[in-house]
Amino acid sequence: MSFLRFIFPLFFLISIFVASNAQLSATFYATTCPNVTEIVRGVMQQAQSTDVRAGAKIIRLHFHDCFVNGCDGSLLLDNAAGIESEKDAASNVGAGGFDIVDDIKTALENVCPGVVSCADILALASEIGVALVGGPTWQVLLGRRDSLTANRSGVDSDIPTPFESLDVMRPQFTNKGMDITDLVALSGAHTFGRARCGTFQQRLFNFSGSGSPDPTINSTYLPTLQATCPQGGNNGNTFENLDKTTPDNFDNDYYINLQNQEGLLQTDQELFSTSGSDTIAIVNRYASSQSQFFDDFASSMIKLGNIGVLTGTNGEIRTDCKRVN
Ligand code: HEM
Ligand SMILES: *[C@@H]1O[C@H](CO)[C@@H](O)[C@H](O)[C@H]1NC(C)=O
Ligand SMILES: *[C@@H]1O[C@H](CO)[C@@H](O)[C@H](O)[C@H]1NC(C)=O
Ligand SMILES: *[C@@H]1O[C@H](CO)[C@@H](O)[C@H](O)[C@H]1NC(C)=O
Ligand SMILES: *[C@@H]1O[C@H](CO)[C@@H](O)[C@H](O)[C@H]1NC(C)=O
C-alpha cells in the first residue's frame, strides 16, 4: 500500500515530463504566431476557390508525409546534395498541392518568420481543407519540426499502392500504430479528389490476368470507367472521381459507394468486398452514420498527425519547405 502510494505519483511525474518534451499542443503558436490558423485558412480558401481539389491534394500530402519517417515535412524536400526527394517515388509522382504549401509558407514567413514548420502547415491545412468542403473539424495539434533528410525508398515500402490486398495493407497501417478502424476511417478521405486511370485501370479489362474485369465492380459503373479509361488508350492524364456520387464534398457517400460496388480503387472496394473481413462492419457503420464517420475520421487524423514527429530541438523550422535551411 505504501509502495503504491509512492509509485503512482512517480508515474504521474514521469508522464508529465515525457509529455512536455514530446507532445504536440493545440496552443503551440499562441504567443509566437497567434494568427497561424487564420493565415492558413486564408490561403486555403483562395486555393480552393480556383482548384476544387486543393484540400484533397493537401490531405494526401499530409498522409504521405506522416507515413514516411513521420510527420516531418520530409515529403516536401526537393532533390539536393544528400536529398533523394520523396516526390520522385512512384506513389508521389503526379501528386499536387506543393504550390499551395509554398504559398502558405510565404504568407506565414511574412508575419512570423522562422516560426511555423512545414510539417505543421500540412496538418493545419488538411483540417481546413476538409472543413471547407463540408467535412468535420478537429483541434489540430501543433509543434512538429521539419526533417533534415528525405527517405525515397521509405515511400515505396511504407505507402500502400492501390493494387494490394487488405492483408498487405493492414500491416502498413499497424506498423505506424494505426489500427483497422483508422484504416477504414482514413480511406474515407477518398470522398473527394481524383485518381488517374493508371491507378485503377488494371481492374477494368483483365483483372489479375483473369481475362475479365474485377468482379467486385458494379456492372453499371464498369462501362463508365471503361469509357473513361479505354484499354490500350493514351490515358496518362485522364482522371476519375474517387467518389462518383459527390466528388468534391466531404461526406460519407464513399462508404455507400462501397456497399454498391462503386469504389474506384481496388483497395477501396476491398474494404467491403473482402469476404469475412472485419472492415465490412466498419464500412456499414459509416455508410449509415455520417456523424460516426466524422467523429472517427477526426480522431484518426489526430493519430495520423502524431506519427514520428520531431519536437524540442530535433530537426528545424524550414524557411522554404522545399529545402533544408
Ligand atoms: C489506404 C490506403 C490508400 C491507398 C492505396 C491510396 C491510394 C491512392 C491513389 C492511388 C490515389 C490516386 C493518385 C493518383 O492518381 O496519382 C489517391 C488519391 C487520394 N488519396 Fe489516397 N490512398 C490511401 C489512403 C489515403 C489516406 C489515408 C488519405 C488521407 C487521409 C488519402 C487521401 C487521398 C486523396 C484526398 C486523394 C485525391 C488527391 C487528389 O485529388 O489529388 N488516401 N489515393
Ligand atoms: C490577426 O488577424 C486579424 C485579422 O485577420 C488582425 O486584425 C489582427 O491584427 C491579427 N493579429 C496579429 C497578432 O497579427
Ligand atoms: C526509410 O524508411 C524505411 C522504411 O520505414 C526505414 O526502414 C529506414 O530506416 C528509413 N531510412 C532512413 C534513413 O530514415
Ligand atoms: C490477361 O492477362 C494475362 C496475364 O498478363 C494474359 O496472359 C492474357 O492474355 C490476358 N488476357 C486478355 C484477354 O487480354
Ligand atoms: C449497382 O449500383 C446501383 C446504383 O448505385 C445500385 O442500385 C445497385 O444495387 C448496385 N449493385 C450492386 C450489386 O451493388
Short mmCIF file of N, CA and C in Angstrom, two decimals, residues 109-252:
data_model
loop_
_atom_site.label_atom_id
_atom_site.label_comp_id
_atom_site.label_asym_id
_atom_site.label_seq_id
_atom_site.Cartn_x
_atom_site.Cartn_y
_atom_site.Cartn_z
N GLU A 109 5.71 33.28 -43.32
CA GLU A 109 7.03 33.89 -43.13
C GLU A 109 6.92 35.42 -43.11
N ASN A 110 5.92 35.96 -43.82
CA ASN A 110 5.72 37.41 -43.82
C ASN A 110 5.28 37.93 -42.46
N VAL A 111 4.60 37.09 -41.68
CA VAL A 111 4.02 37.54 -40.41
C VAL A 111 4.83 37.07 -39.21
N CYS A 112 5.25 35.79 -39.23
CA CYS A 112 6.04 35.27 -38.11
C CYS A 112 7.19 34.43 -38.67
N PRO A 113 8.24 35.09 -39.13
CA PRO A 113 9.33 34.38 -39.82
C PRO A 113 10.02 33.33 -38.94
N GLY A 114 10.27 32.16 -39.57
CA GLY A 114 11.06 31.13 -38.90
C GLY A 114 10.35 30.43 -37.76
N VAL A 115 9.02 30.52 -37.72
CA VAL A 115 8.30 30.00 -36.55
C VAL A 115 7.50 28.73 -36.84
N VAL A 116 6.72 28.74 -37.93
CA VAL A 116 5.78 27.63 -38.17
C VAL A 116 6.41 26.62 -39.13
N SER A 117 6.44 25.36 -38.70
CA SER A 117 7.08 24.33 -39.52
C SER A 117 6.22 23.95 -40.72
N CYS A 118 6.88 23.38 -41.71
CA CYS A 118 6.19 22.89 -42.91
C CYS A 118 5.34 21.67 -42.56
N ALA A 119 5.80 20.86 -41.64
CA ALA A 119 5.03 19.69 -41.20
C ALA A 119 3.72 20.14 -40.55
N ASP A 120 3.76 21.21 -39.76
CA ASP A 120 2.54 21.75 -39.15
C ASP A 120 1.62 22.39 -40.20
N ILE A 121 2.20 22.99 -41.22
CA ILE A 121 1.37 23.56 -42.30
C ILE A 121 0.52 22.47 -42.92
N LEU A 122 1.11 21.30 -43.18
CA LEU A 122 0.34 20.20 -43.77
C LEU A 122 -0.80 19.76 -42.85
N ALA A 123 -0.52 19.67 -41.55
CA ALA A 123 -1.54 19.23 -40.60
C ALA A 123 -2.68 20.23 -40.51
N LEU A 124 -2.34 21.51 -40.40
CA LEU A 124 -3.36 22.56 -40.29
C LEU A 124 -4.17 22.70 -41.57
N ALA A 125 -3.48 22.72 -42.71
CA ALA A 125 -4.16 22.92 -43.99
C ALA A 125 -5.05 21.72 -44.32
N SER A 126 -4.71 20.54 -43.81
CA SER A 126 -5.55 19.37 -44.04
C SER A 126 -6.89 19.54 -43.35
N GLU A 127 -6.85 19.96 -42.09
CA GLU A 127 -8.10 20.15 -41.34
C GLU A 127 -8.95 21.23 -42.01
N ILE A 128 -8.31 22.31 -42.39
CA ILE A 128 -9.04 23.43 -43.01
C ILE A 128 -9.63 23.00 -44.36
N GLY A 129 -8.84 22.25 -45.14
CA GLY A 129 -9.32 21.80 -46.45
C GLY A 129 -10.51 20.87 -46.34
N VAL A 130 -10.53 20.03 -45.33
CA VAL A 130 -11.65 19.13 -45.11
C VAL A 130 -12.89 19.93 -44.68
N ALA A 131 -12.69 20.84 -43.73
CA ALA A 131 -13.81 21.63 -43.21
C ALA A 131 -14.41 22.52 -44.31
N LEU A 132 -13.58 23.05 -45.20
CA LEU A 132 -14.06 23.96 -46.25
C LEU A 132 -15.06 23.29 -47.20
N VAL A 133 -14.98 21.96 -47.33
CA VAL A 133 -15.90 21.28 -48.27
C VAL A 133 -16.90 20.38 -47.53
N GLY A 134 -17.23 20.75 -46.29
CA GLY A 134 -18.33 20.10 -45.60
C GLY A 134 -17.96 19.00 -44.62
N GLY A 135 -16.66 18.78 -44.43
CA GLY A 135 -16.22 17.70 -43.55
C GLY A 135 -16.14 18.13 -42.10
N PRO A 136 -15.67 17.21 -41.24
CA PRO A 136 -15.58 17.50 -39.81
C PRO A 136 -14.46 18.50 -39.51
N THR A 137 -14.53 19.09 -38.31
CA THR A 137 -13.44 19.91 -37.83
C THR A 137 -12.81 19.20 -36.64
N TRP A 138 -11.58 19.49 -36.35
CA TRP A 138 -10.94 18.96 -35.15
C TRP A 138 -9.86 19.92 -34.72
N GLN A 139 -9.44 19.76 -33.46
CA GLN A 139 -8.40 20.62 -32.94
C GLN A 139 -7.05 20.09 -33.39
N VAL A 140 -6.37 20.84 -34.22
CA VAL A 140 -5.10 20.38 -34.78
C VAL A 140 -3.98 20.58 -33.77
N LEU A 141 -3.28 19.51 -33.46
CA LEU A 141 -2.15 19.62 -32.55
C LEU A 141 -0.92 20.08 -33.33
N LEU A 142 -0.13 20.96 -32.71
CA LEU A 142 0.98 21.62 -33.40
C LEU A 142 2.27 21.52 -32.61
N GLY A 143 3.36 21.86 -33.26
CA GLY A 143 4.66 21.82 -32.61
C GLY A 143 5.63 20.86 -33.28
N ARG A 144 5.23 20.33 -34.44
CA ARG A 144 6.16 19.47 -35.21
C ARG A 144 7.31 20.31 -35.75
N ARG A 145 8.46 19.67 -35.89
CA ARG A 145 9.57 20.34 -36.56
C ARG A 145 9.90 19.60 -37.85
N ASP A 146 10.67 20.26 -38.72
CA ASP A 146 10.93 19.72 -40.06
C ASP A 146 12.22 18.91 -40.09
N SER A 147 12.20 17.89 -40.95
CA SER A 147 13.34 17.00 -41.06
C SER A 147 14.50 17.65 -41.81
N LEU A 148 15.66 17.06 -41.65
CA LEU A 148 16.85 17.48 -42.40
C LEU A 148 17.12 16.50 -43.54
N THR A 149 16.28 15.45 -43.64
CA THR A 149 16.51 14.39 -44.62
C THR A 149 15.20 13.97 -45.27
N ALA A 150 15.35 13.24 -46.37
CA ALA A 150 14.20 12.61 -47.03
C ALA A 150 14.48 11.11 -47.11
N ASN A 151 13.46 10.33 -47.43
CA ASN A 151 13.61 8.87 -47.47
C ASN A 151 12.81 8.31 -48.65
N ARG A 152 13.42 8.37 -49.83
CA ARG A 152 12.68 7.96 -51.03
C ARG A 152 12.28 6.49 -50.98
N SER A 153 13.20 5.63 -50.56
CA SER A 153 12.85 4.20 -50.56
C SER A 153 11.78 3.90 -49.52
N GLY A 154 11.72 4.74 -48.48
CA GLY A 154 10.67 4.57 -47.47
C GLY A 154 9.27 4.76 -48.06
N VAL A 155 9.15 5.58 -49.11
CA VAL A 155 7.85 5.77 -49.76
C VAL A 155 7.40 4.44 -50.37
N ASP A 156 8.32 3.78 -51.07
CA ASP A 156 7.97 2.54 -51.75
C ASP A 156 7.56 1.44 -50.77
N SER A 157 8.20 1.40 -49.60
CA SER A 157 7.86 0.34 -48.66
C SER A 157 6.67 0.68 -47.77
N ASP A 158 6.49 1.96 -47.46
CA ASP A 158 5.53 2.32 -46.40
C ASP A 158 4.21 2.90 -46.89
N ILE A 159 4.17 3.40 -48.12
CA ILE A 159 2.90 3.93 -48.66
C ILE A 159 2.19 2.81 -49.43
N PRO A 160 0.97 2.49 -49.06
CA PRO A 160 0.26 1.41 -49.77
C PRO A 160 0.01 1.78 -51.23
N THR A 161 0.17 0.81 -52.13
CA THR A 161 -0.23 1.04 -53.52
C THR A 161 -1.70 0.66 -53.64
N PRO A 162 -2.37 1.12 -54.71
CA PRO A 162 -3.79 0.79 -54.84
C PRO A 162 -4.04 -0.63 -55.34
N PHE A 163 -2.99 -1.40 -55.48
CA PHE A 163 -3.12 -2.74 -56.08
C PHE A 163 -2.97 -3.86 -55.06
N GLU A 164 -2.88 -3.52 -53.78
CA GLU A 164 -2.61 -4.62 -52.85
C GLU A 164 -3.84 -5.13 -52.13
N SER A 165 -3.67 -6.35 -51.60
CA SER A 165 -4.75 -6.95 -50.84
C SER A 165 -4.78 -6.30 -49.46
N LEU A 166 -5.91 -6.45 -48.81
CA LEU A 166 -6.08 -5.93 -47.46
C LEU A 166 -5.03 -6.52 -46.52
N ASP A 167 -4.63 -7.76 -46.76
CA ASP A 167 -3.63 -8.40 -45.91
C ASP A 167 -2.27 -7.71 -46.00
N VAL A 168 -1.99 -7.13 -47.16
CA VAL A 168 -0.72 -6.41 -47.31
C VAL A 168 -0.85 -5.01 -46.73
N MET A 169 -2.01 -4.39 -46.92
CA MET A 169 -2.21 -3.03 -46.46
C MET A 169 -2.27 -2.92 -44.94
N ARG A 170 -2.88 -3.92 -44.33
CA ARG A 170 -3.11 -3.90 -42.89
C ARG A 170 -1.81 -3.64 -42.09
N PRO A 171 -0.74 -4.44 -42.32
CA PRO A 171 0.49 -4.16 -41.57
C PRO A 171 1.14 -2.82 -41.90
N GLN A 172 0.86 -2.28 -43.09
CA GLN A 172 1.42 -0.96 -43.40
C GLN A 172 0.81 0.09 -42.48
N PHE A 173 -0.39 -0.15 -42.00
CA PHE A 173 -1.01 0.76 -41.04
C PHE A 173 -0.60 0.41 -39.60
N THR A 174 -0.67 -0.88 -39.26
CA THR A 174 -0.35 -1.23 -37.86
C THR A 174 1.12 -0.92 -37.54
N ASN A 175 2.01 -1.02 -38.53
CA ASN A 175 3.41 -0.64 -38.30
C ASN A 175 3.56 0.81 -37.87
N LYS A 176 2.55 1.63 -38.21
CA LYS A 176 2.59 3.05 -37.84
C LYS A 176 1.72 3.33 -36.62
N GLY A 177 1.26 2.26 -35.97
CA GLY A 177 0.41 2.45 -34.79
C GLY A 177 -1.04 2.75 -35.13
N MET A 178 -1.41 2.52 -36.40
CA MET A 178 -2.78 2.80 -36.83
C MET A 178 -3.53 1.47 -36.93
N ASP A 179 -4.74 1.40 -36.36
CA ASP A 179 -5.47 0.13 -36.37
C ASP A 179 -6.44 0.07 -37.55
N ILE A 180 -7.24 -0.99 -37.57
CA ILE A 180 -8.11 -1.24 -38.72
C ILE A 180 -9.21 -0.18 -38.83
N THR A 181 -9.65 0.35 -37.67
CA THR A 181 -10.64 1.44 -37.72
C THR A 181 -10.02 2.69 -38.34
N ASP A 182 -8.76 2.96 -37.99
CA ASP A 182 -8.07 4.09 -38.61
C ASP A 182 -7.98 3.89 -40.13
N LEU A 183 -7.65 2.66 -40.53
CA LEU A 183 -7.51 2.38 -41.97
C LEU A 183 -8.81 2.65 -42.71
N VAL A 184 -9.92 2.15 -42.16
CA VAL A 184 -11.21 2.33 -42.84
C VAL A 184 -11.65 3.80 -42.78
N ALA A 185 -11.47 4.43 -41.62
CA ALA A 185 -11.90 5.83 -41.48
C ALA A 185 -11.09 6.75 -42.39
N LEU A 186 -9.77 6.56 -42.42
CA LEU A 186 -8.94 7.46 -43.23
C LEU A 186 -9.11 7.20 -44.72
N SER A 187 -9.44 5.97 -45.09
CA SER A 187 -9.72 5.70 -46.51
C SER A 187 -10.89 6.55 -46.97
N GLY A 188 -11.75 6.96 -46.04
CA GLY A 188 -12.87 7.84 -46.34
C GLY A 188 -12.45 9.19 -46.88
N ALA A 189 -11.16 9.51 -46.81
CA ALA A 189 -10.65 10.72 -47.48
C ALA A 189 -10.84 10.62 -48.98
N HIS A 190 -11.05 9.40 -49.48
CA HIS A 190 -11.36 9.24 -50.90
C HIS A 190 -12.81 9.63 -51.20
N THR A 191 -13.41 10.41 -50.33
CA THR A 191 -14.70 11.03 -50.59
C THR A 191 -14.54 12.26 -51.47
N PHE A 192 -13.30 12.68 -51.67
CA PHE A 192 -13.05 13.78 -52.62
C PHE A 192 -11.72 13.55 -53.34
N GLY A 193 -11.50 14.36 -54.38
CA GLY A 193 -10.27 14.21 -55.15
C GLY A 193 -10.42 13.25 -56.32
N ARG A 194 -9.32 13.06 -57.03
CA ARG A 194 -9.33 12.29 -58.28
C ARG A 194 -8.22 11.26 -58.27
N ALA A 195 -8.37 10.27 -59.15
CA ALA A 195 -7.30 9.29 -59.37
C ALA A 195 -7.08 9.13 -60.87
N ARG A 196 -5.84 8.95 -61.26
CA ARG A 196 -5.52 8.76 -62.67
C ARG A 196 -5.90 7.34 -63.10
N CYS A 197 -6.20 7.18 -64.39
CA CYS A 197 -6.58 5.87 -64.92
C CYS A 197 -5.62 4.77 -64.49
N GLY A 198 -4.34 5.08 -64.52
CA GLY A 198 -3.34 4.06 -64.22
C GLY A 198 -3.45 3.46 -62.83
N THR A 199 -4.20 4.13 -61.94
CA THR A 199 -4.30 3.62 -60.57
C THR A 199 -5.46 2.63 -60.38
N PHE A 200 -6.31 2.49 -61.41
CA PHE A 200 -7.41 1.51 -61.29
C PHE A 200 -7.69 0.77 -62.59
N GLN A 201 -6.97 1.12 -63.66
CA GLN A 201 -7.27 0.54 -64.97
C GLN A 201 -7.12 -0.98 -65.01
N GLN A 202 -6.21 -1.49 -64.19
CA GLN A 202 -5.98 -2.94 -64.21
C GLN A 202 -7.21 -3.72 -63.74
N ARG A 203 -8.20 -3.02 -63.15
CA ARG A 203 -9.43 -3.70 -62.72
C ARG A 203 -10.44 -3.81 -63.85
N LEU A 204 -10.27 -3.04 -64.92
CA LEU A 204 -11.38 -2.81 -65.85
C LEU A 204 -11.52 -3.84 -66.97
N PHE A 205 -10.40 -4.48 -67.35
CA PHE A 205 -10.46 -5.37 -68.52
C PHE A 205 -9.91 -6.77 -68.24
N ASN A 206 -8.78 -6.82 -67.57
CA ASN A 206 -8.09 -8.11 -67.39
C ASN A 206 -7.53 -8.13 -65.98
N PHE A 207 -8.43 -8.30 -65.02
CA PHE A 207 -8.05 -8.18 -63.61
C PHE A 207 -7.20 -9.35 -63.17
N SER A 208 -6.00 -9.08 -62.70
CA SER A 208 -5.07 -10.12 -62.23
C SER A 208 -4.88 -11.23 -63.26
N GLY A 209 -4.86 -10.84 -64.54
CA GLY A 209 -4.63 -11.82 -65.60
C GLY A 209 -5.77 -12.79 -65.81
N SER A 210 -6.97 -12.47 -65.29
CA SER A 210 -8.11 -13.40 -65.38
C SER A 210 -8.81 -13.33 -66.74
N GLY A 211 -8.49 -12.29 -67.53
CA GLY A 211 -9.18 -12.10 -68.80
C GLY A 211 -10.50 -11.36 -68.64
N SER A 212 -10.92 -11.10 -67.40
CA SER A 212 -12.19 -10.41 -67.15
C SER A 212 -11.98 -9.26 -66.17
N PRO A 213 -12.96 -8.33 -66.14
CA PRO A 213 -12.87 -7.24 -65.16
C PRO A 213 -12.98 -7.76 -63.72
N ASP A 214 -12.57 -6.93 -62.79
CA ASP A 214 -12.73 -7.22 -61.36
C ASP A 214 -14.23 -7.47 -61.08
N PRO A 215 -14.57 -8.66 -60.60
CA PRO A 215 -16.00 -8.97 -60.39
C PRO A 215 -16.66 -8.12 -59.30
N THR A 216 -15.87 -7.39 -58.52
CA THR A 216 -16.48 -6.56 -57.48
C THR A 216 -16.79 -5.15 -57.98
N ILE A 217 -16.71 -4.90 -59.29
CA ILE A 217 -17.15 -3.59 -59.82
C ILE A 217 -18.59 -3.71 -60.28
N ASN A 218 -19.43 -2.79 -59.83
CA ASN A 218 -20.84 -2.74 -60.21
C ASN A 218 -20.97 -2.73 -61.74
N SER A 219 -21.89 -3.54 -62.26
CA SER A 219 -21.99 -3.73 -63.71
C SER A 219 -22.48 -2.49 -64.45
N THR A 220 -23.09 -1.54 -63.75
CA THR A 220 -23.43 -0.30 -64.45
C THR A 220 -22.32 0.76 -64.31
N TYR A 221 -21.51 0.61 -63.28
CA TYR A 221 -20.37 1.53 -63.08
C TYR A 221 -19.24 1.16 -64.05
N LEU A 222 -19.06 -0.13 -64.28
CA LEU A 222 -17.94 -0.63 -65.10
C LEU A 222 -17.85 0.03 -66.48
N PRO A 223 -18.95 0.06 -67.28
CA PRO A 223 -18.82 0.65 -68.62
C PRO A 223 -18.44 2.14 -68.61
N THR A 224 -18.86 2.86 -67.57
CA THR A 224 -18.47 4.27 -67.47
C THR A 224 -16.97 4.38 -67.29
N LEU A 225 -16.43 3.54 -66.41
CA LEU A 225 -14.99 3.58 -66.17
C LEU A 225 -14.23 3.13 -67.41
N GLN A 226 -14.74 2.10 -68.08
CA GLN A 226 -14.07 1.60 -69.29
C GLN A 226 -14.06 2.66 -70.39
N ALA A 227 -15.14 3.47 -70.45
CA ALA A 227 -15.19 4.53 -71.46
C ALA A 227 -14.20 5.65 -71.13
N THR A 228 -14.04 5.94 -69.83
CA THR A 228 -13.10 6.99 -69.43
C THR A 228 -11.66 6.55 -69.66
N CYS A 229 -11.38 5.29 -69.39
CA CYS A 229 -10.02 4.77 -69.46
C CYS A 229 -9.97 3.56 -70.39
N PRO A 230 -10.08 3.77 -71.72
CA PRO A 230 -10.15 2.63 -72.63
C PRO A 230 -8.86 1.81 -72.64
N GLN A 231 -9.04 0.51 -72.89
CA GLN A 231 -7.90 -0.42 -72.92
C GLN A 231 -6.95 0.00 -74.03
N GLY A 232 -5.67 0.09 -73.71
CA GLY A 232 -4.68 0.48 -74.70
C GLY A 232 -4.75 1.95 -75.08
N GLY A 233 -5.62 2.72 -74.39
CA GLY A 233 -5.74 4.14 -74.70
C GLY A 233 -4.59 4.94 -74.10
N ASN A 234 -4.45 6.17 -74.54
CA ASN A 234 -3.41 7.04 -74.01
C ASN A 234 -4.01 7.84 -72.85
N ASN A 235 -4.07 7.16 -71.68
CA ASN A 235 -4.86 7.70 -70.56
C ASN A 235 -4.03 8.37 -69.47
N GLY A 236 -2.78 8.64 -69.78
CA GLY A 236 -1.85 9.11 -68.74
C GLY A 236 -2.38 10.26 -67.91
N ASN A 237 -3.09 11.19 -68.55
CA ASN A 237 -3.54 12.36 -67.82
C ASN A 237 -5.04 12.41 -67.65
N THR A 238 -5.69 11.24 -67.74
CA THR A 238 -7.14 11.20 -67.55
C THR A 238 -7.44 10.83 -66.10
N PHE A 239 -8.38 11.55 -65.51
CA PHE A 239 -8.72 11.37 -64.10
C PHE A 239 -10.16 10.90 -63.94
N GLU A 240 -10.41 10.23 -62.85
CA GLU A 240 -11.78 9.85 -62.50
C GLU A 240 -12.01 10.30 -61.05
N ASN A 241 -13.28 10.59 -60.73
CA ASN A 241 -13.61 10.97 -59.36
C ASN A 241 -13.47 9.77 -58.43
N LEU A 242 -12.85 9.98 -57.29
CA LEU A 242 -12.75 8.89 -56.30
C LEU A 242 -14.12 8.59 -55.69
N ASP A 243 -14.97 9.62 -55.58
CA ASP A 243 -16.35 9.44 -55.09
C ASP A 243 -17.27 9.80 -56.23
N LYS A 244 -17.91 8.81 -56.85
CA LYS A 244 -18.71 9.07 -58.04
C LYS A 244 -19.96 9.89 -57.74
N THR A 245 -20.43 9.87 -56.49
CA THR A 245 -21.71 10.50 -56.15
C THR A 245 -21.56 12.00 -55.89
N THR A 246 -20.69 12.36 -54.96
CA THR A 246 -20.46 13.77 -54.61
C THR A 246 -18.95 14.02 -54.63
N PRO A 247 -18.38 14.18 -55.82
CA PRO A 247 -16.92 14.13 -55.99
C PRO A 247 -16.12 15.19 -55.23
N ASP A 248 -16.74 16.34 -54.94
CA ASP A 248 -15.95 17.42 -54.35
C ASP A 248 -16.36 17.77 -52.92
N ASN A 249 -17.30 17.00 -52.36
CA ASN A 249 -17.72 17.26 -50.98
C ASN A 249 -17.14 16.21 -50.05
N PHE A 250 -16.97 16.60 -48.80
CA PHE A 250 -16.51 15.64 -47.80
C PHE A 250 -17.75 15.12 -47.06
N ASP A 251 -18.12 13.87 -47.34
CA ASP A 251 -19.30 13.26 -46.72
C ASP A 251 -19.08 11.76 -46.64
N ASN A 252 -20.13 11.00 -46.26
CA ASN A 252 -19.94 9.55 -46.10
C ASN A 252 -20.37 8.75 -47.33
#
